[in-house]
PDB file of C-alpha atoms in Angstrom:
ATOM      1  CA  UNK Z   4       0.000   0.000   0.000  1.00 71.00           C
ATOM      2  CA  UNK Z   5       1.126   3.503  -0.816  1.00 87.00           C
ATOM      3  CA  UNK Z   6      -1.017   5.692   1.444  1.00 95.00           C
ATOM      4  CA  UNK Z   7      -1.085   9.476   1.194  1.00 95.00           C
ATOM      5  CA  UNK Z   8      -3.048  11.549   3.699  1.00 96.00           C
ATOM      6  CA  UNK Z   9      -3.827  15.094   2.600  1.00 96.00           C
ATOM      7  CA  UNK Z  10      -5.041  17.098   5.552  1.00 96.00           C
ATOM      8  CA  UNK Z  11      -4.762  20.129   7.766  1.00 92.00           C
ATOM      9  CA  UNK Z  12      -2.686  20.065  10.947  1.00 89.00           C
ATOM     10  CA  UNK Z  13      -5.570  21.244  13.148  1.00 90.00           C
ATOM     11  CA  UNK Z  14      -8.200  18.970  11.558  1.00 93.00           C
ATOM     12  CA  UNK Z  15      -9.429  16.404  14.087  1.00 96.00           C
ATOM     13  CA  UNK Z  16     -10.427  13.863  11.395  1.00 96.00           C
ATOM     14  CA  UNK Z  17      -6.986  14.146   9.778  1.00 96.00           C
ATOM     15  CA  UNK Z  18      -5.374  13.352  13.131  1.00 96.00           C
ATOM     16  CA  UNK Z  19      -7.718  10.377  13.570  1.00 96.00           C
ATOM     17  CA  UNK Z  20      -6.837   9.093  10.076  1.00 96.00           C
ATOM     18  CA  UNK Z  21      -3.114   9.325  10.811  1.00 96.00           C
ATOM     19  CA  UNK Z  22      -3.646   7.515  14.122  1.00 97.00           C
ATOM     20  CA  UNK Z  23      -5.668   4.786  12.323  1.00 96.00           C
ATOM     21  CA  UNK Z  24      -2.767   3.951  10.009  1.00 95.00           C
ATOM     22  CA  UNK Z  25      -0.105   4.310  12.739  1.00 96.00           C
ATOM     23  CA  UNK Z  26      -1.966   1.833  14.971  1.00 95.00           C
ATOM     24  CA  UNK Z  27      -1.979  -0.703  12.134  1.00 93.00           C
ATOM     25  CA  UNK Z  28       1.701  -0.017  11.357  1.00 94.00           C
ATOM     26  CA  UNK Z  29       0.853   1.056   7.812  1.00 93.00           C
ATOM     27  CA  UNK Z  30       3.338   3.563   6.433  1.00 94.00           C
ATOM     28  CA  UNK Z  31       1.818   6.711   5.010  1.00 95.00           C
ATOM     29  CA  UNK Z  32       2.861  10.077   3.677  1.00 95.00           C
ATOM     30  CA  UNK Z  33       1.232  13.021   5.454  1.00 96.00           C
ATOM     31  CA  UNK Z  34       0.797  16.126   3.292  1.00 96.00           C
ATOM     32  CA  UNK Z  35      -0.324  19.437   4.763  1.00 95.00           C
ATOM     33  CA  UNK Z  36      -2.900  20.886   2.365  1.00 94.00           C
ATOM     34  CA  UNK Z  37      -2.589  24.425   3.699  1.00 89.00           C
ATOM     35  CA  UNK Z  38       1.142  24.690   3.013  1.00 91.00           C
ATOM     36  CA  UNK Z  39       1.749  22.260   0.122  1.00 91.00           C
ATOM     37  CA  UNK Z  40      -1.640  21.807  -1.522  1.00 89.00           C
ATOM     38  CA  UNK Z  41      -2.337  19.160  -4.147  1.00 93.00           C
ATOM     39  CA  UNK Z  42      -0.908  18.848  -7.628  1.00 93.00           C
ATOM     40  CA  UNK Z  43      -3.274  18.953 -10.589  1.00 94.00           C
ATOM     41  CA  UNK Z  44      -2.691  15.243 -11.254  1.00 93.00           C
ATOM     42  CA  UNK Z  45      -3.368  14.285  -7.645  1.00 93.00           C
ATOM     43  CA  UNK Z  46      -6.550  16.360  -7.585  1.00 95.00           C
ATOM     44  CA  UNK Z  47      -7.794  14.794 -10.840  1.00 94.00           C
ATOM     45  CA  UNK Z  48      -7.081  11.300  -9.496  1.00 94.00           C
ATOM     46  CA  UNK Z  49      -9.046  12.025  -6.300  1.00 95.00           C
ATOM     47  CA  UNK Z  50     -11.929  13.556  -8.291  1.00 95.00           C
ATOM     48  CA  UNK Z  51     -12.141  10.392 -10.432  1.00 95.00           C
ATOM     49  CA  UNK Z  52     -12.324   8.287  -7.253  1.00 95.00           C
ATOM     50  CA  UNK Z  53     -14.755  10.331  -5.117  1.00 96.00           C
ATOM     51  CA  UNK Z  54     -16.379  12.920  -7.378  1.00 94.00           C
ATOM     52  CA  UNK Z  55     -15.906  16.682  -7.460  1.00 93.00           C
ATOM     53  CA  UNK Z  56     -18.916  17.608  -5.286  1.00 92.00           C
ATOM     54  CA  UNK Z  57     -17.776  15.281  -2.455  1.00 94.00           C
ATOM     55  CA  UNK Z  58     -14.402  17.015  -2.328  1.00 95.00           C
ATOM     56  CA  UNK Z  59     -15.673  20.549  -1.661  1.00 94.00           C
ATOM     57  CA  UNK Z  60     -15.894  21.732   1.954  1.00 93.00           C
ATOM     58  CA  UNK Z  61     -19.183  23.649   1.939  1.00 92.00           C
ATOM     59  CA  UNK Z  62     -18.636  24.643   5.593  1.00 90.00           C
ATOM     60  CA  UNK Z  63     -15.482  26.582   4.727  1.00 88.00           C
ATOM     61  CA  UNK Z  64     -15.814  30.393   4.880  1.00 89.00           C
ATOM     62  CA  UNK Z  65     -14.127  30.492   1.451  1.00 90.00           C
ATOM     63  CA  UNK Z  66     -17.019  28.525  -0.067  1.00 90.00           C
ATOM     64  CA  UNK Z  67     -19.305  31.566   0.009  1.00 87.00           C
ATOM     65  CA  UNK Z  68     -16.483  34.029  -0.740  1.00 89.00           C
ATOM     66  CA  UNK Z  69     -15.541  32.185  -3.946  1.00 87.00           C
ATOM     67  CA  UNK Z  70     -19.243  31.709  -4.925  1.00 87.00           C
ATOM     68  CA  UNK Z  71     -18.744  27.986  -5.418  1.00 87.00           C
ATOM     69  CA  UNK Z  72     -22.459  27.403  -4.871  1.00 86.00           C
ATOM     70  CA  UNK Z  73     -23.118  29.314  -8.111  1.00 89.00           C
ATOM     71  CA  UNK Z  74     -20.342  27.838 -10.285  1.00 87.00           C
ATOM     72  CA  UNK Z  75     -21.277  24.790 -12.338  1.00 87.00           C
ATOM     73  CA  UNK Z  76     -18.219  24.429 -14.606  1.00 91.00           C
ATOM     74  CA  UNK Z  77     -16.130  21.508 -13.260  1.00 92.00           C
ATOM     75  CA  UNK Z  78     -12.851  22.802 -14.728  1.00 92.00           C
ATOM     76  CA  UNK Z  79     -13.362  26.197 -13.071  1.00 93.00           C
ATOM     77  CA  UNK Z  80     -14.189  24.576  -9.714  1.00 92.00           C
ATOM     78  CA  UNK Z  81     -11.076  22.419 -10.056  1.00 94.00           C
ATOM     79  CA  UNK Z  82      -8.952  25.527 -10.715  1.00 94.00           C
ATOM     80  CA  UNK Z  83     -10.396  27.235  -7.610  1.00 92.00           C
ATOM     81  CA  UNK Z  84      -9.634  24.126  -5.503  1.00 93.00           C
ATOM     82  CA  UNK Z  85      -6.025  24.093  -6.731  1.00 94.00           C
ATOM     83  CA  UNK Z  86      -5.594  27.764  -5.843  1.00 93.00           C
ATOM     84  CA  UNK Z  87      -7.434  27.450  -2.499  1.00 93.00           C
ATOM     85  CA  UNK Z  88      -6.661  24.054  -0.922  1.00 93.00           C
ATOM     86  CA  UNK Z  89      -8.534  25.107   2.239  1.00 91.00           C
ATOM     87  CA  UNK Z  90     -11.730  24.439   0.254  1.00 93.00           C
ATOM     88  CA  UNK Z  91     -10.952  20.721   0.105  1.00 94.00           C
ATOM     89  CA  UNK Z  92     -12.645  18.512   2.714  1.00 95.00           C
ATOM     90  CA  UNK Z  93     -10.141  16.680   4.849  1.00 95.00           C
ATOM     91  CA  UNK Z  94      -8.690  14.194   5.234  1.00 97.00           C
ATOM     92  CA  UNK Z  95      -8.256  13.002   1.666  1.00 97.00           C
ATOM     93  CA  UNK Z  96      -6.706   9.541   1.840  1.00 97.00           C
ATOM     94  CA  UNK Z  97      -5.238   8.096  -1.362  1.00 96.00           C
ATOM     95  CA  UNK Z  98      -4.077   4.579  -2.130  1.00 94.00           C
ATOM     96  CA  UNK Z  99      -3.083   4.502  -5.793  1.00 90.00           C
ATOM     97  CA  UNK Z 100      -6.248   5.088  -7.832  1.00 92.00           C
ATOM     98  CA  UNK Z 101      -8.502   4.689  -4.786  1.00 94.00           C
ATOM     99  CA  UNK Z 102      -9.356   7.629  -2.536  1.00 96.00           C
ATOM    100  CA  UNK Z 103     -11.671   8.656   0.281  1.00 96.00           C
ATOM    101  CA  UNK Z 104     -12.737  11.957   1.772  1.00 97.00           C
ATOM    102  CA  UNK Z 105     -13.288  12.226   5.509  1.00 95.00           C
ATOM    103  CA  UNK Z 106     -12.695   9.652   8.220  1.00 96.00           C
ATOM    104  CA  UNK Z 107     -13.757   6.332   6.641  1.00 95.00           C
ATOM    105  CA  UNK Z 108     -12.004   3.388   8.332  1.00 95.00           C
ATOM    106  CA  UNK Z 109     -14.615   0.952   6.990  1.00 96.00           C
ATOM    107  CA  UNK Z 110     -13.308   1.617   3.461  1.00 95.00           C
ATOM    108  CA  UNK Z 111      -9.631   1.664   4.489  1.00 94.00           C
ATOM    109  CA  UNK Z 112     -10.023  -1.832   5.966  1.00 93.00           C
ATOM    110  CA  UNK Z 113     -10.802  -3.178   2.496  1.00 93.00           C
ATOM    111  CA  UNK Z 114      -7.473  -1.771   1.241  1.00 85.00           C
ATOM    112  CA  UNK Z 115      -5.437  -3.859   3.659  1.00 68.00           C
TER     113      UNK Z 115
END
């Protein structure tokens, strides 16, 4: 398994996801979304796995500021997510072509 956890340092669910994999002695790469963000290829891979709408954090203050509720063009939304990684729901856990958004240990168990 090649696990990547994209998250925010202060996100409780990101911390729980990291703990989940540590407890099972599964190596993972932790990536801070706020400082490093996601590459275009990584974002596209996650979108293929979970869908664009599931990736957007509608509770983020930036959601209203960037008018994402009114934008329907997927490529434009993707561009906004690349520029503003704080709009991405966390944690995003990737394992190759598979990905999840949020704390979903029931899905991660099937990866093992």
